């Protein structure tokens, strides 16, 4: 339900210069403008399910992209039942669109790769929400090794030798000497990952599917007092969300999708932290570094 100062579900994720939108609740295009996020540079949209608080903003956003003259194709990954909604939109409002919408219907029973680039991979996986609902996990690939500048000068490395070291392999020279990759090269970063789990009640496979994820966003619609309602409506409580993060071995848990009856999000945070201390109750407009 609408709550003053709290918008509907939508997240912007920036990965290696690519801008992704996860869910598109009512008013999302206004929030993109307010946060000065370049909607024309949107690479892909990921919709978890077709409940209104997650999709009612898509018509306005697509229309605005058309009016702004977008020509670059736009990927939309969403459950199969989003297909008729998109068809309806295009039949009434699609004439002015100069860009292609590439809709990928999601249908799976376990994690599956739906998008892959040179530097990252996106998996979708089914959630437990009473209708077809999917979570998304964005993961960086292992980066190639970088070669220390000092090593290039010290050993007089050739381009071929630099390429060998970037693959993490030792260099063997004709004179019998060896240049160890462990000494001359290094990994520029440890791959990071981010998972979006909304809306869902907990289910047995969830933590295993999220194992090792750096940061997890998990809905926590209800404080523990209303656990019974959570079960009836296929939503999670604070402690259930925190337990998923704990079992998955995450570094950080972000929570949101609060019940409209609750205005104090610090209560949610405190309940989660009793299980998983590195929990942060999110509010609109906040930015988190992964």
Short mmCIF file of C-alpha atoms in Angstrom, two decimals:
data_model
loop_
_atom_site.label_atom_id
_atom_site.label_comp_id
_atom_site.label_asym_id
_atom_site.label_seq_id
_atom_site.Cartn_x
_atom_site.Cartn_y
_atom_site.Cartn_z
CA UNK A 1 0.00 0.00 0.00
CA UNK A 2 1.17 3.59 -0.58
CA UNK A 3 3.07 5.03 2.39
CA UNK A 4 4.31 8.61 2.65
CA UNK A 5 8.05 8.81 2.02
CA UNK A 6 8.32 5.21 0.84
CA UNK A 7 8.22 4.28 -2.84
CA UNK A 8 7.35 1.02 -4.56
CA UNK A 9 9.91 -1.69 -5.40
CA UNK A 10 12.73 -0.72 -7.78
CA UNK A 11 16.51 -0.90 -7.59
CA UNK A 12 19.24 0.41 -9.88
CA UNK A 13 22.39 -1.71 -10.06
CA UNK A 14 25.58 -0.48 -11.72
CA UNK A 15 28.08 -3.15 -12.76
CA UNK A 16 31.21 -2.25 -14.74
CA UNK A 17 29.47 0.69 -16.41
CA UNK A 18 26.27 -1.21 -17.23
CA UNK A 19 23.04 0.03 -15.61
CA UNK A 20 20.40 -2.53 -14.66
CA UNK A 21 16.92 -1.96 -13.24
CA UNK A 22 15.46 -4.57 -10.90
CA UNK A 23 11.67 -4.32 -10.62
CA UNK A 24 9.72 -1.26 -11.71
CA UNK A 25 7.05 -0.23 -9.23
CA UNK A 26 4.77 2.76 -9.68
CA UNK A 27 6.70 6.02 -10.14
CA UNK A 28 10.05 4.43 -10.93
CA UNK A 29 10.79 6.82 -13.80
CA UNK A 30 10.33 9.79 -11.45
CA UNK A 31 12.77 8.26 -8.99
CA UNK A 32 15.31 7.73 -11.79
CA UNK A 33 15.04 11.44 -12.61
CA UNK A 34 15.29 12.48 -8.95
CA UNK A 35 18.40 10.37 -8.42
CA UNK A 36 19.89 11.57 -11.72
CA UNK A 37 20.23 8.08 -13.09
CA UNK A 38 20.48 8.04 -16.90
CA UNK A 39 17.41 6.04 -17.91
CA UNK A 40 18.49 6.15 -21.56
CA UNK A 41 21.51 4.06 -20.60
CA UNK A 42 19.45 1.28 -19.08
CA UNK A 43 20.87 -2.01 -20.31
CA UNK A 44 18.30 -4.48 -19.00
CA UNK A 45 15.23 -4.65 -16.76
CA UNK A 46 14.62 -7.62 -14.46
CA UNK A 47 11.09 -8.10 -13.13
CA UNK A 48 10.62 -10.52 -10.26
CA UNK A 49 6.84 -11.00 -10.67
CA UNK A 50 3.72 -9.23 -11.93
CA UNK A 51 2.24 -7.96 -8.66
CA UNK A 52 1.45 -4.28 -9.14
CA UNK A 53 3.94 -2.87 -6.65
CA UNK A 54 6.71 -4.38 -8.78
CA UNK A 55 5.50 -3.60 -12.35
CA UNK A 56 3.05 -0.66 -12.41
CA UNK A 57 5.88 1.70 -13.39
CA UNK A 58 6.93 -0.14 -16.54
CA UNK A 59 4.40 1.48 -18.92
CA UNK A 60 5.48 5.00 -18.04
CA UNK A 61 9.16 4.17 -18.23
CA UNK A 62 8.93 2.46 -21.63
CA UNK A 63 6.82 5.34 -23.00
CA UNK A 64 9.33 7.93 -21.79
CA UNK A 65 12.22 6.02 -23.36
CA UNK A 66 10.30 6.11 -26.64
CA UNK A 67 9.60 9.84 -26.40
CA UNK A 68 13.28 10.49 -25.66
CA UNK A 69 14.16 8.73 -28.92
CA UNK A 70 15.86 5.63 -27.61
CA UNK A 71 17.05 3.34 -30.39
CA UNK A 72 19.22 0.87 -28.48
CA UNK A 73 17.46 -2.47 -27.83
CA UNK A 74 16.23 -3.01 -24.26
CA UNK A 75 16.28 -6.41 -22.57
CA UNK A 76 13.42 -7.35 -20.23
CA UNK A 77 13.67 -10.54 -18.20
CA UNK A 78 10.40 -11.43 -16.49
CA UNK A 79 8.06 -14.36 -15.76
CA UNK A 80 6.13 -15.82 -18.66
CA UNK A 81 2.90 -14.15 -17.46
CA UNK A 82 4.42 -10.72 -18.11
CA UNK A 83 4.16 -11.50 -21.84
CA UNK A 84 0.44 -10.56 -22.19
CA UNK A 85 1.06 -7.36 -20.20
CA UNK A 86 3.84 -6.32 -22.58
CA UNK A 87 1.70 -7.26 -25.58
CA UNK A 88 -1.13 -5.07 -24.27
CA UNK A 89 1.25 -2.13 -23.80
CA UNK A 90 2.72 -2.48 -27.28
CA UNK A 91 -0.71 -2.81 -28.92
CA UNK A 92 -1.90 0.54 -27.50
CA UNK A 93 1.26 2.55 -26.89
CA UNK A 94 3.98 0.89 -28.94
CA UNK A 95 3.66 2.79 -32.22
CA UNK A 96 6.12 5.51 -31.25
CA UNK A 97 8.81 3.20 -29.93
CA UNK A 98 11.94 3.25 -32.10
CA UNK A 99 13.76 0.66 -30.01
CA UNK A 100 13.41 -3.11 -29.84
CA UNK A 101 12.17 -4.71 -26.62
CA UNK A 102 13.82 -8.10 -26.22
CA UNK A 103 11.60 -9.99 -23.80
CA UNK A 104 13.03 -13.15 -22.26
CA UNK A 105 10.32 -15.17 -20.46
CA UNK A 106 11.57 -16.91 -17.32
CA UNK A 107 10.57 -20.46 -16.54
CA UNK A 108 12.84 -22.60 -14.37
CA UNK A 109 12.91 -24.74 -11.25
CA UNK A 110 16.50 -24.06 -10.21
CA UNK A 111 19.13 -21.35 -10.85
CA UNK A 112 19.80 -20.71 -14.51
CA UNK A 113 22.05 -18.23 -16.32
CA UNK A 114 19.93 -15.72 -18.24
CA UNK A 115 22.53 -13.10 -19.18
CA UNK A 116 26.29 -13.28 -19.61
CA UNK A 117 28.82 -10.62 -20.51
CA UNK A 118 32.60 -10.56 -20.62
CA UNK A 119 32.81 -9.53 -16.97
CA UNK A 120 29.66 -10.85 -15.29
CA UNK A 121 26.88 -13.42 -15.20
CA UNK A 122 23.24 -13.09 -14.14
CA UNK A 123 21.27 -16.04 -12.82
CA UNK A 124 17.54 -16.23 -12.16
CA UNK A 125 16.01 -18.66 -9.68
CA UNK A 126 12.44 -19.39 -8.51
CA UNK A 127 11.16 -17.90 -5.27
CA UNK A 128 8.24 -18.92 -3.04
CA UNK A 129 5.49 -16.33 -3.39
CA UNK A 130 2.34 -18.13 -4.51
CA UNK A 131 2.67 -16.92 -8.13
CA UNK A 132 5.60 -17.24 -10.50
CA UNK A 133 8.33 -15.14 -8.91
CA UNK A 134 12.06 -15.06 -9.52
CA UNK A 135 15.13 -13.80 -7.73
CA UNK A 136 18.27 -12.61 -9.48
CA UNK A 137 21.96 -13.06 -8.69
CA UNK A 138 24.55 -10.85 -10.37
CA UNK A 139 28.13 -12.14 -10.13
CA UNK A 140 31.43 -10.83 -11.43
CA UNK A 141 33.59 -13.33 -13.27
CA UNK A 142 37.13 -14.07 -12.17
CA UNK A 143 39.22 -11.20 -13.55
CA UNK A 144 42.43 -11.85 -15.49
CA UNK A 145 45.67 -11.28 -13.63
CA UNK A 146 47.39 -7.90 -13.81
CA UNK A 147 51.17 -7.80 -14.18
CA UNK A 148 53.20 -5.65 -11.78
CA UNK A 149 54.84 -2.76 -13.64
CA UNK A 150 58.06 -3.36 -11.75
CA UNK A 151 58.13 -6.96 -13.01
CA UNK A 152 57.83 -5.80 -16.62
CA UNK A 153 60.92 -3.65 -16.19
CA UNK A 154 62.83 -6.06 -13.96
CA UNK A 155 62.48 -9.05 -16.28
CA UNK A 156 62.16 -7.18 -19.59
CA UNK A 157 58.94 -9.04 -20.28
CA UNK A 158 57.79 -9.50 -23.86
CA UNK A 159 54.14 -9.11 -24.86
CA UNK A 160 53.84 -12.89 -25.12
CA UNK A 161 55.22 -13.33 -21.61
CA UNK A 162 52.85 -10.67 -20.25
CA UNK A 163 49.95 -12.56 -21.83
CA UNK A 164 51.13 -15.78 -20.16
CA UNK A 165 51.29 -14.11 -16.75
CA UNK A 166 47.83 -12.58 -17.23
CA UNK A 167 46.48 -16.12 -17.57
CA UNK A 168 48.06 -16.92 -14.22
CA UNK A 169 50.71 -19.15 -15.77
CA UNK A 170 54.45 -19.17 -14.99
CA UNK A 171 56.85 -18.00 -17.72
CA UNK A 172 59.52 -20.51 -18.74
CA UNK A 173 62.43 -19.02 -20.66
CA UNK A 174 64.85 -20.69 -23.05
CA UNK A 175 67.75 -20.16 -20.63
CA UNK A 176 65.99 -22.35 -18.07
CA UNK A 177 64.85 -19.50 -15.79
CA UNK A 178 61.28 -19.25 -14.52
CA UNK A 179 59.22 -16.16 -13.74
CA UNK A 180 56.50 -17.26 -11.28
CA UNK A 181 53.04 -15.80 -11.86
CA UNK A 182 52.58 -15.60 -8.09
CA UNK A 183 55.47 -13.16 -7.95
CA UNK A 184 54.98 -11.09 -11.12
CA UNK A 185 51.15 -10.94 -11.36
CA UNK A 186 48.16 -10.30 -9.09
CA UNK A 187 44.36 -10.42 -9.14
CA UNK A 188 42.98 -6.84 -9.31
CA UNK A 189 39.92 -7.70 -7.19
CA UNK A 190 38.02 -10.56 -5.60
CA UNK A 191 34.80 -11.16 -7.61
CA UNK A 192 31.72 -9.70 -5.96
CA UNK A 193 28.09 -10.75 -6.21
CA UNK A 194 24.66 -9.35 -5.42
CA UNK A 195 21.34 -11.16 -5.03
CA UNK A 196 17.81 -9.76 -5.09
CA UNK A 197 15.15 -11.84 -3.33
CA UNK A 198 11.72 -10.24 -3.36
CA UNK A 199 8.98 -11.31 -2.81
CA UNK A 200 9.30 -14.68 -1.08
CA UNK A 201 8.70 -16.80 1.93
CA UNK A 202 11.80 -18.78 2.92
CA UNK A 203 12.25 -22.20 1.30
CA UNK A 204 14.77 -25.02 1.80
CA UNK A 205 17.00 -24.40 -1.25
CA UNK A 206 17.27 -20.63 -0.92
CA UNK A 207 20.39 -20.32 1.24
CA UNK A 208 22.21 -22.97 -0.81
CA UNK A 209 21.43 -21.15 -4.06
CA UNK A 210 22.83 -17.93 -2.55
CA UNK A 211 25.94 -19.54 -1.04
CA UNK A 212 28.88 -17.14 -1.00
CA UNK A 213 26.96 -14.11 -2.28
CA UNK A 214 28.65 -10.89 -1.15
CA UNK A 215 25.52 -8.80 -0.55
CA UNK A 216 21.96 -10.09 -0.39
CA UNK A 217 18.86 -7.94 -0.61
CA UNK A 218 15.99 -9.85 0.94
CA UNK A 219 12.46 -8.76 1.56
CA UNK A 220 11.50 -8.61 5.25
CA UNK A 221 7.86 -7.59 5.01
CA UNK A 222 6.95 -8.44 8.58
CA UNK A 223 8.49 -8.08 12.00
CA UNK A 224 8.52 -11.34 13.91
CA UNK A 225 5.26 -10.54 15.69
CA UNK A 226 3.40 -11.04 12.40
CA UNK A 227 5.09 -14.28 11.34
CA UNK A 228 1.73 -15.99 10.86
CA UNK A 229 0.63 -13.38 8.31
CA UNK A 230 3.96 -13.76 6.54
CA UNK A 231 3.37 -17.48 6.08
CA UNK A 232 -0.18 -16.90 4.80
CA UNK A 233 0.94 -14.29 2.26
CA UNK A 234 4.20 -15.92 1.19
CA UNK A 235 6.43 -13.22 2.64
CA UNK A 236 9.43 -13.31 4.98
CA UNK A 237 9.88 -11.97 8.46
CA UNK A 238 12.95 -10.16 9.70
CA UNK A 239 14.54 -13.18 11.33
CA UNK A 240 13.76 -15.44 8.39
CA UNK A 241 15.56 -13.06 6.02
CA UNK A 242 18.50 -12.84 8.41
CA UNK A 243 18.69 -16.62 8.71
CA UNK A 244 18.98 -16.92 4.92
CA UNK A 245 21.91 -14.48 4.90
CA UNK A 246 23.55 -16.32 7.79
CA UNK A 247 23.27 -19.75 6.15
CA UNK A 248 24.38 -18.37 2.77
CA UNK A 249 27.55 -16.91 4.30
CA UNK A 250 26.84 -13.41 2.99
CA UNK A 251 28.95 -10.44 4.02
CA UNK A 252 26.03 -8.03 4.20
CA UNK A 253 22.22 -8.18 4.23
CA UNK A 254 20.00 -5.37 2.95
CA UNK A 255 16.30 -5.55 3.83
CA UNK A 256 13.23 -3.76 2.52
CA UNK A 257 9.63 -4.22 1.30
CA UNK A 258 8.29 -3.27 4.71
CA UNK A 259 4.64 -3.70 5.62
CA UNK A 260 2.61 -0.49 5.21
CA UNK A 261 1.49 -0.82 8.84
CA UNK A 262 5.07 -0.20 10.03
CA UNK A 263 6.76 3.20 9.90
CA UNK A 264 9.84 2.55 12.04
CA UNK A 265 12.32 0.54 9.97
CA UNK A 266 14.92 0.43 12.78
CA UNK A 267 12.75 -2.21 14.46
CA UNK A 268 13.22 -4.39 11.38
CA UNK A 269 16.95 -3.81 11.45
CA UNK A 270 17.26 -4.65 15.15
CA UNK A 271 15.36 -7.92 14.78
CA UNK A 272 17.52 -8.97 11.84
CA UNK A 273 20.73 -8.04 13.65
CA UNK A 274 19.84 -10.40 16.50
CA UNK A 275 20.47 -13.17 13.92
CA UNK A 276 22.77 -11.52 11.37
CA UNK A 277 24.63 -8.45 12.70
CA UNK A 278 25.62 -7.07 9.29
CA UNK A 279 22.03 -6.14 8.39
CA UNK A 280 21.01 -2.73 7.05
CA UNK A 281 17.41 -1.56 6.72
CA UNK A 282 17.26 0.29 3.40
CA UNK A 283 15.47 3.54 2.60
CA UNK A 284 14.80 5.20 -0.75
CA UNK A 285 17.75 6.84 -2.43
CA UNK A 286 20.48 5.15 -0.40
CA UNK A 287 23.56 3.92 -2.25
CA UNK A 288 25.43 0.75 -1.23
CA UNK A 289 28.86 -0.25 -2.50
CA UNK A 290 29.24 -3.98 -3.05
#
